[in-house]
XYZ file of C-alpha atoms in Angstrom:
472
model
C -6.068 29.908 -5.454
C -4.689 27.889 -2.535
C -6.861 24.920 -3.622
C -5.493 24.823 -7.166
C -3.453 21.873 -8.463
C -0.513 24.195 -9.086
C -0.322 25.160 -5.394
C -0.915 21.556 -4.323
C 2.114 20.404 -6.331
C 4.349 23.227 -5.099
C 3.597 22.298 -1.506
C 5.089 18.811 -1.892
C 8.393 20.097 -3.311
C 11.511 20.077 -1.162
C 13.910 23.045 -1.130
C 16.177 21.614 -3.808
C 13.212 21.040 -6.135
C 12.048 24.619 -5.587
C 15.543 25.948 -6.420
C 15.642 23.894 -9.623
C 12.128 25.041 -10.523
C 13.265 28.689 -10.353
C 16.018 27.870 -12.873
C 13.583 25.981 -15.100
C 11.033 28.810 -15.205
C 13.563 31.437 -16.336
C 15.192 29.097 -18.871
C 13.900 29.469 -22.463
C 13.772 25.687 -22.789
C 11.400 25.453 -19.820
C 9.278 28.546 -20.361
C 9.080 31.461 -22.778
C 6.320 33.495 -21.158
C 7.267 36.490 -19.039
C 3.979 36.479 -17.127
C 4.644 32.869 -16.008
C 8.032 34.000 -14.641
C 6.276 36.750 -12.661
C 3.699 34.238 -11.407
C 6.318 31.899 -9.967
C 8.424 34.767 -8.617
C 5.407 35.895 -6.612
C 4.433 32.403 -5.407
C 7.948 31.276 -4.513
C 9.040 34.491 -2.783
C 9.027 33.904 0.988
C 7.234 30.603 0.285
C 3.897 32.322 -0.317
C 2.595 29.063 -1.837
C 2.594 27.589 1.706
C 0.048 30.131 2.969
C -3.377 28.654 3.722
C -5.104 31.996 3.420
C -4.231 35.039 1.385
C -3.468 33.527 -2.005
C -6.174 35.523 -3.716
C -6.383 35.434 -7.506
C -6.944 39.185 -7.597
C -3.714 39.857 -5.652
C -1.694 37.544 -7.887
C -3.168 39.116 -11.017
C -2.263 42.595 -9.781
C 1.354 41.523 -9.187
C 1.716 39.913 -12.618
C -0.293 42.499 -14.607
C -0.060 45.734 -12.552
C -1.492 47.935 -15.300
C -4.545 45.777 -16.106
C -7.940 45.451 -14.497
C -8.639 41.949 -13.155
C -9.719 39.565 -15.923
C -10.734 36.090 -14.774
C -10.289 34.542 -18.229
C -6.734 35.934 -18.423
C -6.057 34.688 -14.902
C -7.189 31.170 -15.827
C -4.937 31.325 -18.890
C -1.984 32.347 -16.685
C -2.628 29.437 -14.312
C -2.927 27.084 -17.304
C 0.499 28.067 -18.679
C 1.968 28.044 -15.173
C 0.649 24.519 -14.668
C 1.999 23.438 -18.059
C 5.454 24.772 -17.171
C 5.336 23.090 -13.774
C 4.288 19.701 -15.180
C 6.994 19.804 -17.855
C 9.531 20.489 -15.105
C 8.235 17.485 -13.119
C 8.445 15.245 -16.211
C 12.014 16.373 -16.875
C 13.070 15.775 -13.269
C 11.419 12.344 -13.105
C 13.055 11.205 -16.361
C 16.463 12.344 -15.124
C 16.147 10.104 -12.067
C 16.219 6.919 -14.174
C 19.490 6.589 -16.079
C 18.298 3.505 -17.933
C 15.236 5.303 -19.291
C 17.500 8.155 -20.356
C 19.831 5.742 -22.175
C 16.811 4.067 -23.795
C 15.655 7.453 -25.085
C 19.125 8.087 -26.504
C 19.164 4.648 -28.135
C 15.851 5.396 -29.814
C 17.200 8.719 -31.084
C 20.503 7.289 -32.397
C 18.717 4.366 -34.052
C 16.201 6.549 -35.854
C 18.945 8.960 -36.995
C 21.182 6.074 -38.160
C 24.101 7.113 -35.929
C 25.710 3.667 -35.646
C 28.833 4.496 -33.609
C 26.919 6.599 -31.129
C 24.203 3.935 -30.903
C 26.599 1.056 -30.199
C 28.521 3.031 -27.570
C 25.303 4.091 -25.856
C 23.890 0.550 -26.013
C 27.022 -0.862 -24.371
C 26.643 1.703 -21.570
C 22.952 0.797 -21.292
C 23.740 -2.896 -20.788
C 26.376 -2.040 -18.174
C 23.977 0.216 -16.258
C 21.277 -2.433 -16.339
C 23.532 -5.098 -14.863
C 24.633 -2.707 -12.106
C 21.052 -2.273 -10.926
C 20.749 -3.466 -7.296
C 17.228 -4.849 -7.721
C 15.849 -7.877 -9.549
C 12.149 -7.128 -9.324
C 9.512 -7.012 -12.066
C 10.704 -3.558 -13.130
C 14.160 -5.016 -13.774
C 12.604 -7.787 -15.904
C 10.539 -5.225 -17.818
C 13.650 -3.194 -18.641
C 15.479 -6.378 -19.630
C 12.754 -7.016 -22.204
C 12.779 -3.403 -23.456
C 16.579 -3.481 -23.836
C 16.416 -6.732 -25.790
C 13.644 -5.261 -27.925
C 15.727 -2.141 -28.581
C 18.614 -4.316 -29.781
C 16.252 -6.282 -32.029
C 14.855 -3.106 -33.600
C 18.365 -1.888 -34.386
C 19.822 -5.061 -35.883
C 16.749 -6.119 -37.850
C 16.806 -2.716 -39.555
C 20.523 -2.170 -40.121
C 22.147 -5.600 -40.399
C 21.372 -8.567 -42.646
C 24.261 -10.722 -41.427
C 24.103 -10.515 -37.616
C 22.059 -13.154 -35.812
C 18.906 -11.493 -34.503
C 18.164 -11.869 -30.761
C 14.619 -13.213 -31.187
C 15.092 -15.879 -28.523
C 16.325 -13.314 -25.975
C 13.372 -11.031 -26.737
C 10.902 -13.886 -26.279
C 12.522 -15.179 -23.092
C 12.793 -11.767 -21.431
C 9.172 -10.990 -22.301
C 8.068 -14.329 -20.839
C 9.978 -13.737 -17.606
C 8.496 -10.262 -17.187
C 4.957 -11.385 -18.005
C 5.097 -14.416 -15.674
C 6.504 -12.419 -12.739
C 4.147 -9.476 -13.165
C 1.053 -11.613 -13.624
C 1.918 -13.583 -10.475
C 2.383 -10.277 -8.659
C -1.029 -9.117 -9.866
C -2.475 -12.443 -8.752
C -1.139 -11.895 -5.226
C -2.633 -8.389 -5.116
C -5.977 -9.599 -6.461
C -6.173 -12.312 -3.808
C -5.489 -9.723 -1.111
C -8.259 -7.444 -2.361
C -10.650 -10.325 -2.909
C -10.359 -11.220 0.779
C -11.230 -7.649 1.756
C -13.896 -6.744 -0.798
C -16.844 -8.761 -1.935
C -15.678 -9.008 -5.527
C -14.187 -11.479 -8.006
C -11.135 -11.056 -10.215
C -10.124 -13.068 -13.245
C -6.365 -13.515 -13.507
C -5.483 -14.029 -17.163
C -3.529 -17.192 -18.090
C -2.688 -17.883 -14.438
C -3.200 -21.656 -14.737
C -0.908 -21.772 -17.770
C 1.714 -19.762 -15.847
C 1.583 -22.130 -12.858
C 1.885 -25.168 -15.121
C 4.835 -23.613 -16.976
C 6.717 -23.066 -13.703
C 5.998 -26.615 -12.553
C 7.346 -27.932 -15.877
C 10.335 -25.576 -15.779
C 11.394 -25.129 -12.108
C 14.536 -23.261 -13.198
C 12.218 -20.224 -13.471
C 12.156 -20.175 -9.655
C 15.781 -19.016 -9.679
C 14.476 -15.677 -10.947
C 13.816 -13.711 -7.708
C 10.582 -11.973 -8.756
C 9.078 -15.179 -10.158
C 10.087 -17.177 -7.078
C 8.639 -14.798 -4.486
C 5.382 -14.092 -6.315
C 4.868 -17.743 -7.297
C 5.109 -18.881 -3.679
C 3.076 -15.860 -2.578
C 0.326 -16.752 -5.026
C 0.349 -20.434 -4.071
C 0.259 -19.503 -0.373
C -2.882 -17.449 -0.984
C -4.465 -20.015 -3.294
C -3.851 -23.141 -1.183
C -3.883 -21.767 2.350
C -3.897 -25.159 4.065
C -0.712 -26.383 2.402
C 2.108 -25.470 4.837
C 4.826 -26.036 2.217
C 3.801 -22.935 0.255
C 4.231 -20.563 3.201
C 7.494 -22.266 4.128
C 8.737 -21.769 0.554
C 7.575 -18.154 0.573
C 9.546 -17.443 3.755
C 12.568 -19.127 2.203
C 12.288 -17.043 -0.971
C 11.941 -13.832 1.055
C 15.011 -14.698 3.117
C 17.011 -15.540 -0.017
C 15.962 -12.646 -2.241
C 14.616 -9.761 -0.128
C 17.825 -7.721 -0.626
C 17.060 -7.668 -4.372
C 13.821 -5.648 -4.037
C 13.251 -1.922 -3.424
C 11.817 -0.956 -0.057
C 8.283 -0.166 -1.262
C 7.939 -3.472 -3.126
C 9.457 -5.380 -0.218
C 6.689 -3.913 1.917
C 4.124 -5.405 -0.475
C 5.885 -8.784 -0.313
C 5.921 -8.783 3.497
C 2.222 -7.909 3.525
C 1.479 -10.908 1.292
C 3.078 -13.127 3.943
C 1.502 -11.205 6.827
C -1.997 -11.364 5.321
C -1.654 -15.143 5.171
C -0.545 -15.257 8.820
C -3.426 -13.045 9.937
C -5.922 -15.118 7.938
C -4.611 -18.306 9.552
C -4.717 -16.694 12.986
C -8.373 -15.825 12.379
C -8.954 -19.518 11.615
C -7.620 -20.477 15.024
C -4.060 -21.435 14.087
C -2.158 -19.822 16.937
C 1.263 -20.890 15.636
C 0.953 -18.089 13.082
C 0.872 -15.428 15.821
C 4.612 -15.766 16.350
C 5.202 -16.012 12.579
C 3.392 -12.705 12.037
C 5.161 -10.973 14.915
C 8.583 -12.014 13.588
C 7.675 -10.705 10.127
C 6.630 -7.384 11.633
C 9.883 -7.200 13.618
C 11.990 -7.847 10.509
C 9.914 -5.364 8.524
C 10.396 -2.586 11.071
C 14.116 -3.343 11.225
C 14.303 -2.877 7.453
C 11.991 0.206 7.643
C 9.854 -1.274 4.890
C 6.555 -0.257 6.483
C 7.290 3.466 6.185
C 5.814 5.317 3.234
C 7.030 8.921 3.039
C 8.057 8.528 6.696
C 4.567 7.412 7.711
C 3.352 3.983 8.745
C -0.055 2.678 7.678
C -2.571 2.827 10.558
C -3.476 -0.795 9.756
C 0.123 -1.921 10.140
C 0.313 -0.018 13.429
C -2.934 -1.644 14.550
C -1.825 -5.153 13.578
C 1.440 -4.890 15.527
C -0.543 -3.904 18.628
C -3.063 -6.735 18.221
C -0.438 -9.412 17.600
C 1.788 -8.211 20.432
C -1.190 -8.402 22.797
C -1.908 -11.961 21.653
C 1.604 -12.850 22.820
C 0.980 -11.012 26.130
C 3.947 -8.721 25.455
C 2.316 -5.804 27.279
C 5.481 -3.806 27.901
C 6.602 -4.205 24.285
C 3.178 -3.106 23.034
C 2.955 -0.076 25.318
C 6.456 1.035 24.257
C 5.548 0.467 20.615
C 2.479 2.714 20.873
C 4.401 5.453 22.691
C 7.496 5.315 20.472
C 5.921 4.848 17.044
C 2.751 6.960 17.114
C 4.815 9.792 15.563
C 4.875 7.754 12.331
C 1.079 7.910 12.020
C -0.293 10.706 9.845
C -2.021 13.494 11.743
C -5.452 12.466 10.435
C -5.019 8.958 11.907
C -2.833 9.512 14.965
C -5.265 10.441 17.709
C -7.958 7.935 16.740
C -5.627 4.963 16.238
C -3.619 5.693 19.381
C -6.848 5.865 21.416
C -8.069 2.634 19.860
C -4.691 0.954 20.478
C -4.742 1.901 24.150
C -8.339 0.688 24.375
C -7.147 -2.684 23.061
C -4.194 -2.594 25.459
C -6.274 -2.000 28.591
C -9.011 -4.381 27.488
C -6.404 -7.142 27.105
C -5.161 -6.370 30.635
C -8.730 -6.537 31.975
C -8.982 -2.839 32.873
C -12.388 -2.243 31.288
C -12.786 1.226 32.778
C -9.663 2.598 31.084
C -10.525 0.708 27.903
C -13.943 2.388 27.770
C -12.402 5.823 28.404
C -10.176 5.392 25.350
C -13.067 4.039 23.276
C -15.115 7.122 24.116
C -12.236 9.284 22.813
C -11.951 7.212 19.637
C -13.509 8.788 16.546
C -12.770 7.850 12.954
C -14.627 6.977 9.762
C -12.699 3.748 9.032
C -15.456 1.121 8.893
C -13.564 -1.951 10.049
C -11.933 -0.203 13.002
C -15.303 1.260 13.952
C -16.834 -2.205 13.944
C -13.987 -3.755 15.938
C -14.331 -0.911 18.454
C -18.056 -1.689 18.703
C -17.276 -5.375 19.247
C -14.902 -4.458 22.096
C -17.647 -2.304 23.583
C -20.085 -5.220 23.138
C -17.800 -7.480 25.183
C -17.341 -4.881 27.927
C -21.096 -4.276 28.208
C -21.728 -8.020 28.441
C -19.035 -8.640 31.042
C -20.256 -5.707 33.142
C -23.916 -6.779 32.857
C -24.925 -3.583 31.033
C -27.688 -5.471 29.235
C -29.773 -2.507 28.067
C -26.697 -0.807 26.623
C -25.647 -4.101 25.023
C -29.013 -4.717 23.334
C -29.055 -1.159 22.026
C -25.525 -1.602 20.663
C -26.405 -4.902 18.958
C -29.336 -3.204 17.210
C -27.230 -0.266 16.041
C -24.555 -2.655 14.734
C -27.096 -4.582 12.656
C -28.363 -1.305 11.196
C -24.795 -0.175 10.455
C -24.042 -3.439 8.629
C -27.186 -3.172 6.522
C -26.331 0.359 5.405
C -22.629 -0.084 4.711
C -20.887 -2.140 2.055
C -18.491 -4.017 4.330
C -15.639 -5.993 2.842
C -15.904 -9.754 2.224
C -15.751 -12.155 5.132
C -15.554 -9.291 7.675
C -19.280 -8.610 7.301
C -20.248 -12.240 7.859
C -17.884 -12.530 10.824
C -19.470 -9.503 12.512
C -22.961 -10.827 11.769
C -21.970 -14.053 13.483
C -20.793 -12.415 16.708
C -23.974 -10.296 16.834
C -26.149 -13.381 16.294
C -24.270 -15.532 18.816
C -24.145 -12.782 21.470
C -27.925 -12.407 21.232
C -28.255 -16.167 21.743
C -25.855 -15.930 24.684
C -28.211 -13.444 26.343
C -31.065 -15.944 26.102
C -29.228 -18.936 27.598
C -30.771 -20.347 30.790
C -28.063 -21.238 33.329
C -29.404 -24.749 34.042
C -30.443 -25.687 30.512
C -27.635 -28.080 29.563
C -29.086 -28.928 26.161
C -29.436 -25.264 25.212
C -25.842 -24.583 26.292
C -24.459 -27.560 24.354
C -26.362 -26.497 21.251
C -25.001 -22.950 21.463
C -21.477 -24.268 22.089
C -21.715 -26.264 18.864
C -22.998 -23.195 16.993
C -20.079 -21.114 18.262
C -17.504 -23.748 17.329
C -18.972 -24.199 13.853
C -19.556 -20.518 13.077
C -17.565 -19.403 10.049
C -16.203 -16.834 9.560
C -15.475 -15.842 13.144
C -12.166 -14.606 14.509
C -10.366 -16.778 17.053
C -10.596 -14.004 19.653
C -14.351 -13.660 19.210
C -14.912 -17.430 19.230
C -12.847 -17.903 22.385
C -14.606 -14.999 24.093
C -18.050 -16.439 23.294
C -17.050 -19.902 24.540
C -15.597 -18.418 27.754
C -18.780 -16.428 28.474
C -20.925 -19.491 27.781
C -18.808 -21.554 30.162
C -19.243 -18.890 32.881
C -23.048 -18.977 32.744
């Protein structure tokens, strides 16, 4: 029973939600089955739903139906109605959170029942609520369209003299569609760089051309930020796009909810990290400043947890700037924001990076040996760190064995996009490095050219290869 969806949902409720659920279950509007009341009384008493063991279906059945022999079909029926009651409670609570949606539902009711005075009063309140909203994101634009559409549906049905708001409906729909499609374009570009796949973004060229013809659209916060975000991803070598994106973020970031602001910052950060991987070191500071601002605004926390990748990127970028004390304090102070399933592995990997950057290979290897996780990219980066340590400590047999296992790993796993080719390149070039003869100038010059021209290859890996070649 503890693995059922009903128990899973109960376990994410806070105390207030549990109290309200008790009221909902005993209310005739929420539930009319006595056995469902008994079910929740049993589960909620002393927080039994939190128990990992002991929630046996037979025990629950006995509590709800004390005079009956256990019947699995009846038990499944009880859980079904319990789940139905629970989901209806969740729907009710979620709808109550959004006053605009509630007013929209009332408008629909008053319009269909031809209650003109009630409709007009409610619609006026709806407009006022909408304008008071603190955000101007795509959700705001969507509601703007729905409100205009609600007004259209009322007046086209009940008035032959009032001017219909067709232009407002069309304009609000256009603004929402343009902003949301640009947002989707930014997300698709991000995923396309990670996964070996192609996305088609509908009407994107027409949208770009419309904004160029009508630059006043860029005064709309959501359109401005996602337009510059999309252009930054599309034309990576044009510095004006990233500059404009930073300007739009600075101007409008207070108009976006925290979770969406996190997405916006990641659009900018992904560009910085991509440029860093292409050898443009000026983006190291850009990325670090974005991370600093993001942590100040607490936009990287999701349910009080930080993504392990965000944690990892802060460590890597801080080390690039040689801010060792800042990085060590960051790891110590912020590891509590990593989920339990990530904490130990990512902290060990972060300290491995830390000590490797400081040249303490022994401590770095100790942390690598403690690292264990199934995240493919981190696993491969950990292997690359181990590769470098083996090479620099002349552990040639261990290195050749590692190179072979890495090639096998790559062939078996579907690794994302350019990451796979970049790792193939460092494997290939490291094997060539092992074969270089110290006094063969031609061979060394040829390999140097291969390293410089290899693409994709991270700046760190390229610089490491060139340094090792120079030391031969």
